[in-house]
Amino acid sequence: MALVNEHFLKLPNNYLFSDIAKKVNSFKVTHPKSSIIRLGIGDVTEPLPKAVIEAMHKAVDEMAHKETFHGYGPEQGYDFLIETIIKNDYTPRGIHLEPSEVFINDGAKSDTGNIGDILRHDNSIGVTDPVYPVYIDSNVMCGRAGVLENGKWSNVVYIPCLKENNFIPQIPDKRIDIIYLCYPNNPTGTVISKGELKKWINYALENDTLIMYDAAYEAYIQDPEIPHSIYEIKGAKKVAIEFRSFSKTAGFTGVRCGYTVVPKELTAGTLSGERIPINRLWNRRQCTKFNGTSYITQRGAEATYSPEGKEQVKDIIHYYMTNARIMREGLQSTGLSVYGGENAPYLWVKTPDGISSWKFFEQMLYEANVVGTPGVGFGPSGEGYIRLTAFGDRANCEEAMKRLKTWLK
Ligand code: PLP
């Protein structure tokens, strides 16, 4: 008999977005004439930049001829993309990276979920709460998260991010082996200052902690003082892996491309005390389990860095951030407390009068026909909040604000 990995059975069956879909569907059945505006799911709506389309068309044509056809590429990604990334995303910020420290992937979800392959099952985990669910669920799947007790996993330290602490995660008073940080943050839309991030680097250096830094939304940062990369902080290369994505930057959610930076200086221990370079293990893992991102996709990603590509990406970000501003101002005018939305495409809204996340979600659906995401779906500290995204169509964002203003009057 083949035995299953029973850790999978510990995962709660329901998945936040399928629960939402069920509730929205039953509303649609009972209210067939109502038009719903979805401000819930974090998928983009703007098409790919023109420069990307042209580069991908060209790459498809290359695939049509024997002389320019590309089969399996390097598991780590093509040099043309890796070098362009380093030149544009890191060198201008004073960060020196070698090409072998950058791994191209099919999006940040895969690597943030898979990185645990190279780490022992009994490391302790820390997450900011609320949290992007992949960090926790991927650790549950290999047994690292422990057991679920009262809505929390026993081997996970939850670091609350609430309006009461300005959404600044407090440094833990005990040591944790692996910490996940995500900035700009999904779901709260808040950011971390250089000073606060430095505290985490110091904590990691003092406690031999590995930081998983998810910077999937760095392109949305507007404030020049906010760090885009964790490696802007001295010492970070010794303690941190950084994840990035073209999904939200250039509309690649359906194309699939991102990258992970694993510095050569970064090491972790064995039980006998030996230090092992993480880069070596991750490279070995990728060469065995991943056969590279498609040539066409990587040419598309490269094009986001051309002069035209950069301009077009800037326009896309500007479009979504204008949505965010419209939503922020609209929601604030109703008297609601709104966080995020200034350096991130997410708005984190406190529900009024202490109403629960799900209750507010249902009221907003039934009374204003607007769909959000209940904050509690992202962790215990998300209770009493709702997440709205700025990835929608402009007209829908404006109409949604109109409806919410009338509803909350
Ligand atoms: N990290 C965070 C914080 C995200 O919110 C998302 C997607 O919503 C991802 C990673 C995954 O992005 P990708 O499309 O690159 O897999």
Short mmCIF file of N, CA and C in Angstrom, two decimals, residues 39-124:
data_model
loop_
_atom_site.label_atom_id
_atom_site.label_comp_id
_atom_site.label_asym_id
_atom_site.label_seq_id
_atom_site.Cartn_x
_atom_site.Cartn_y
_atom_site.Cartn_z
N LEU A 39 -13.43 43.20 -5.87
CA LEU A 39 -12.18 43.87 -5.46
C LEU A 39 -11.43 42.94 -4.50
N GLY A 40 -11.63 41.64 -4.71
CA GLY A 40 -11.09 40.67 -3.76
C GLY A 40 -9.78 40.03 -4.18
N ILE A 41 -9.79 39.33 -5.29
CA ILE A 41 -8.63 38.50 -5.64
C ILE A 41 -7.50 39.34 -6.22
N GLY A 42 -6.28 38.93 -5.92
CA GLY A 42 -5.11 39.73 -6.31
C GLY A 42 -4.60 39.46 -7.71
N ASP A 43 -5.50 39.28 -8.67
CA ASP A 43 -5.01 39.11 -10.05
C ASP A 43 -5.10 40.45 -10.79
N VAL A 44 -4.18 40.63 -11.72
CA VAL A 44 -4.14 41.89 -12.46
C VAL A 44 -5.16 41.87 -13.60
N THR A 45 -5.45 43.06 -14.14
CA THR A 45 -6.44 43.15 -15.21
C THR A 45 -5.89 43.83 -16.47
N GLU A 46 -4.80 44.58 -16.33
CA GLU A 46 -4.21 45.26 -17.49
C GLU A 46 -3.43 44.25 -18.34
N PRO A 47 -3.47 44.40 -19.68
CA PRO A 47 -2.75 43.44 -20.53
C PRO A 47 -1.23 43.61 -20.44
N LEU A 48 -0.51 42.68 -21.04
CA LEU A 48 0.96 42.73 -21.03
C LEU A 48 1.44 44.00 -21.73
N PRO A 49 2.56 44.56 -21.27
CA PRO A 49 3.13 45.72 -21.96
C PRO A 49 3.49 45.36 -23.41
N LYS A 50 3.39 46.37 -24.29
CA LYS A 50 3.64 46.15 -25.72
C LYS A 50 5.06 45.59 -25.95
N ALA A 51 6.03 46.11 -25.22
CA ALA A 51 7.41 45.66 -25.40
C ALA A 51 7.54 44.16 -25.11
N VAL A 52 6.77 43.69 -24.14
CA VAL A 52 6.80 42.26 -23.78
C VAL A 52 6.19 41.43 -24.91
N ILE A 53 5.06 41.89 -25.40
CA ILE A 53 4.37 41.17 -26.49
C ILE A 53 5.30 41.06 -27.70
N GLU A 54 5.96 42.17 -28.05
CA GLU A 54 6.85 42.14 -29.23
C GLU A 54 8.00 41.16 -29.01
N ALA A 55 8.58 41.19 -27.81
CA ALA A 55 9.71 40.30 -27.52
C ALA A 55 9.26 38.83 -27.56
N MET A 56 8.06 38.59 -27.05
CA MET A 56 7.58 37.20 -27.04
C MET A 56 7.24 36.73 -28.45
N HIS A 57 6.66 37.62 -29.26
CA HIS A 57 6.39 37.24 -30.66
C HIS A 57 7.69 36.88 -31.37
N LYS A 58 8.70 37.69 -31.14
CA LYS A 58 10.00 37.46 -31.77
C LYS A 58 10.56 36.10 -31.32
N ALA A 59 10.42 35.83 -30.02
CA ALA A 59 10.94 34.57 -29.49
C ALA A 59 10.17 33.37 -30.07
N VAL A 60 8.88 33.53 -30.28
CA VAL A 60 8.09 32.45 -30.90
C VAL A 60 8.61 32.19 -32.31
N ASP A 61 8.89 33.27 -33.04
CA ASP A 61 9.42 33.10 -34.40
C ASP A 61 10.77 32.36 -34.39
N GLU A 62 11.58 32.68 -33.39
CA GLU A 62 12.88 31.97 -33.28
C GLU A 62 12.66 30.47 -33.09
N MET A 63 11.62 30.15 -32.35
CA MET A 63 11.34 28.72 -32.08
C MET A 63 10.91 27.97 -33.34
N ALA A 64 10.55 28.73 -34.39
CA ALA A 64 10.04 28.11 -35.60
C ALA A 64 11.15 27.68 -36.56
N HIS A 65 12.39 28.01 -36.24
CA HIS A 65 13.49 27.69 -37.17
C HIS A 65 14.56 26.87 -36.46
N LYS A 66 15.06 25.88 -37.18
CA LYS A 66 16.07 24.98 -36.62
C LYS A 66 17.27 25.75 -36.04
N GLU A 67 17.70 26.80 -36.76
CA GLU A 67 18.92 27.52 -36.37
C GLU A 67 18.72 28.32 -35.08
N THR A 68 17.50 28.73 -34.82
CA THR A 68 17.28 29.61 -33.64
C THR A 68 16.36 28.97 -32.60
N PHE A 69 16.02 27.71 -32.82
CA PHE A 69 15.15 26.99 -31.88
C PHE A 69 15.85 26.83 -30.52
N HIS A 70 15.07 26.89 -29.44
CA HIS A 70 15.60 26.66 -28.10
C HIS A 70 14.87 25.48 -27.44
N GLY A 71 15.62 24.49 -27.03
CA GLY A 71 15.04 23.37 -26.27
C GLY A 71 15.20 23.65 -24.79
N TYR A 72 15.62 22.63 -24.04
CA TYR A 72 15.85 22.86 -22.60
C TYR A 72 16.83 24.01 -22.42
N GLY A 73 16.49 24.93 -21.53
CA GLY A 73 17.44 25.99 -21.20
C GLY A 73 18.12 25.65 -19.88
N PRO A 74 18.99 26.54 -19.39
CA PRO A 74 19.60 26.30 -18.08
C PRO A 74 18.51 26.28 -16.99
N GLU A 75 18.61 25.36 -16.06
CA GLU A 75 17.60 25.29 -14.98
C GLU A 75 17.55 26.60 -14.21
N GLN A 76 18.68 27.27 -14.13
CA GLN A 76 18.77 28.52 -13.34
C GLN A 76 18.25 29.73 -14.11
N GLY A 77 18.02 29.58 -15.39
CA GLY A 77 17.57 30.71 -16.21
C GLY A 77 18.66 31.11 -17.18
N TYR A 78 18.27 31.84 -18.22
CA TYR A 78 19.23 32.30 -19.24
C TYR A 78 20.04 33.48 -18.70
N ASP A 79 21.32 33.49 -19.10
CA ASP A 79 22.20 34.59 -18.68
C ASP A 79 21.66 35.95 -19.10
N PHE A 80 21.02 36.01 -20.30
CA PHE A 80 20.57 37.33 -20.77
C PHE A 80 19.59 37.95 -19.78
N LEU A 81 18.73 37.13 -19.17
CA LEU A 81 17.76 37.67 -18.21
C LEU A 81 18.42 37.94 -16.86
N ILE A 82 19.23 36.99 -16.41
CA ILE A 82 19.88 37.15 -15.10
C ILE A 82 20.73 38.42 -15.09
N GLU A 83 21.50 38.61 -16.16
CA GLU A 83 22.38 39.79 -16.19
C GLU A 83 21.57 41.09 -16.26
N THR A 84 20.46 41.05 -16.99
CA THR A 84 19.61 42.25 -17.07
C THR A 84 18.99 42.58 -15.71
N ILE A 85 18.59 41.54 -14.99
CA ILE A 85 18.02 41.74 -13.65
C ILE A 85 19.05 42.40 -12.72
N ILE A 86 20.24 41.83 -12.72
CA ILE A 86 21.28 42.36 -11.81
C ILE A 86 21.58 43.83 -12.17
N LYS A 87 21.71 44.06 -13.47
CA LYS A 87 22.07 45.41 -13.93
C LYS A 87 21.00 46.45 -13.58
N ASN A 88 19.73 46.05 -13.63
CA ASN A 88 18.64 47.02 -13.43
C ASN A 88 18.08 47.04 -12.02
N ASP A 89 17.95 45.88 -11.40
CA ASP A 89 17.27 45.83 -10.09
C ASP A 89 18.24 45.94 -8.91
N TYR A 90 19.51 45.61 -9.12
CA TYR A 90 20.42 45.56 -7.96
C TYR A 90 21.61 46.53 -8.06
N THR A 91 22.32 46.55 -9.20
CA THR A 91 23.50 47.42 -9.29
C THR A 91 23.18 48.88 -8.96
N PRO A 92 22.07 49.45 -9.49
CA PRO A 92 21.80 50.86 -9.18
C PRO A 92 21.54 51.11 -7.68
N ARG A 93 21.22 50.07 -6.94
CA ARG A 93 21.01 50.24 -5.49
C ARG A 93 22.26 49.88 -4.69
N GLY A 94 23.38 49.75 -5.41
CA GLY A 94 24.65 49.47 -4.73
C GLY A 94 24.78 48.02 -4.27
N ILE A 95 23.99 47.12 -4.87
CA ILE A 95 24.04 45.71 -4.46
C ILE A 95 24.78 44.93 -5.54
N HIS A 96 25.85 44.27 -5.13
CA HIS A 96 26.60 43.47 -6.10
C HIS A 96 26.13 42.02 -6.01
N LEU A 97 25.69 41.48 -7.12
CA LEU A 97 25.31 40.06 -7.16
C LEU A 97 26.03 39.37 -8.30
N GLU A 98 26.39 38.10 -8.09
CA GLU A 98 26.93 37.30 -9.19
C GLU A 98 25.77 36.61 -9.89
N PRO A 99 25.91 36.36 -11.20
CA PRO A 99 24.82 35.68 -11.92
C PRO A 99 24.38 34.37 -11.25
N SER A 100 25.32 33.64 -10.66
CA SER A 100 24.96 32.35 -10.05
C SER A 100 24.18 32.51 -8.74
N GLU A 101 23.95 33.75 -8.34
CA GLU A 101 23.15 33.98 -7.12
C GLU A 101 21.67 34.25 -7.46
N VAL A 102 21.35 34.33 -8.75
CA VAL A 102 19.97 34.62 -9.19
C VAL A 102 19.40 33.40 -9.91
N PHE A 103 18.23 32.97 -9.49
CA PHE A 103 17.57 31.79 -10.07
C PHE A 103 16.22 32.23 -10.66
N ILE A 104 16.09 32.09 -11.98
CA ILE A 104 14.82 32.44 -12.63
C ILE A 104 13.83 31.30 -12.37
N ASN A 105 12.56 31.67 -12.15
CA ASN A 105 11.56 30.62 -11.87
C ASN A 105 10.26 30.92 -12.61
N ASP A 106 9.24 30.13 -12.29
CA ASP A 106 7.93 30.34 -12.93
C ASP A 106 6.99 31.09 -12.00
N GLY A 107 7.55 32.02 -11.23
CA GLY A 107 6.72 32.84 -10.33
C GLY A 107 7.14 32.62 -8.89
N ALA A 108 6.84 33.60 -8.06
CA ALA A 108 7.32 33.57 -6.68
C ALA A 108 6.60 32.53 -5.82
N LYS A 109 5.39 32.14 -6.24
CA LYS A 109 4.67 31.17 -5.41
C LYS A 109 5.44 29.85 -5.35
N SER A 110 5.95 29.41 -6.50
CA SER A 110 6.67 28.13 -6.53
C SER A 110 7.85 28.16 -5.56
N ASP A 111 8.68 29.18 -5.67
CA ASP A 111 9.90 29.16 -4.85
C ASP A 111 9.63 29.45 -3.38
N THR A 112 8.69 30.35 -3.08
CA THR A 112 8.39 30.58 -1.65
C THR A 112 7.82 29.30 -1.04
N GLY A 113 7.13 28.52 -1.86
CA GLY A 113 6.60 27.24 -1.36
C GLY A 113 7.65 26.14 -1.34
N ASN A 114 8.55 26.13 -2.33
CA ASN A 114 9.50 25.01 -2.48
C ASN A 114 10.78 25.17 -1.67
N ILE A 115 11.08 26.37 -1.25
CA ILE A 115 12.38 26.63 -0.61
C ILE A 115 12.58 25.71 0.62
N GLY A 116 11.47 25.34 1.25
CA GLY A 116 11.54 24.47 2.42
C GLY A 116 12.14 23.10 2.13
N ASP A 117 12.20 22.69 0.86
CA ASP A 117 12.80 21.40 0.49
C ASP A 117 14.22 21.25 1.04
N ILE A 118 14.95 22.38 1.11
CA ILE A 118 16.37 22.27 1.46
C ILE A 118 16.61 22.53 2.95
N LEU A 119 15.52 22.61 3.73
CA LEU A 119 15.67 22.91 5.16
C LEU A 119 15.05 21.79 6.00
N ARG A 120 15.65 21.52 7.14
CA ARG A 120 15.16 20.41 7.98
C ARG A 120 13.71 20.63 8.41
N HIS A 121 13.04 19.48 8.65
CA HIS A 121 11.61 19.55 8.96
C HIS A 121 11.34 20.14 10.35
N ASP A 122 12.38 20.20 11.21
CA ASP A 122 12.09 20.64 12.58
C ASP A 122 12.60 22.05 12.90
N ASN A 123 12.87 22.83 11.86
CA ASN A 123 13.16 24.26 12.11
C ASN A 123 11.90 24.94 12.64
N SER A 124 12.09 25.94 13.50
CA SER A 124 10.92 26.72 13.92
C SER A 124 10.68 27.84 12.91
#
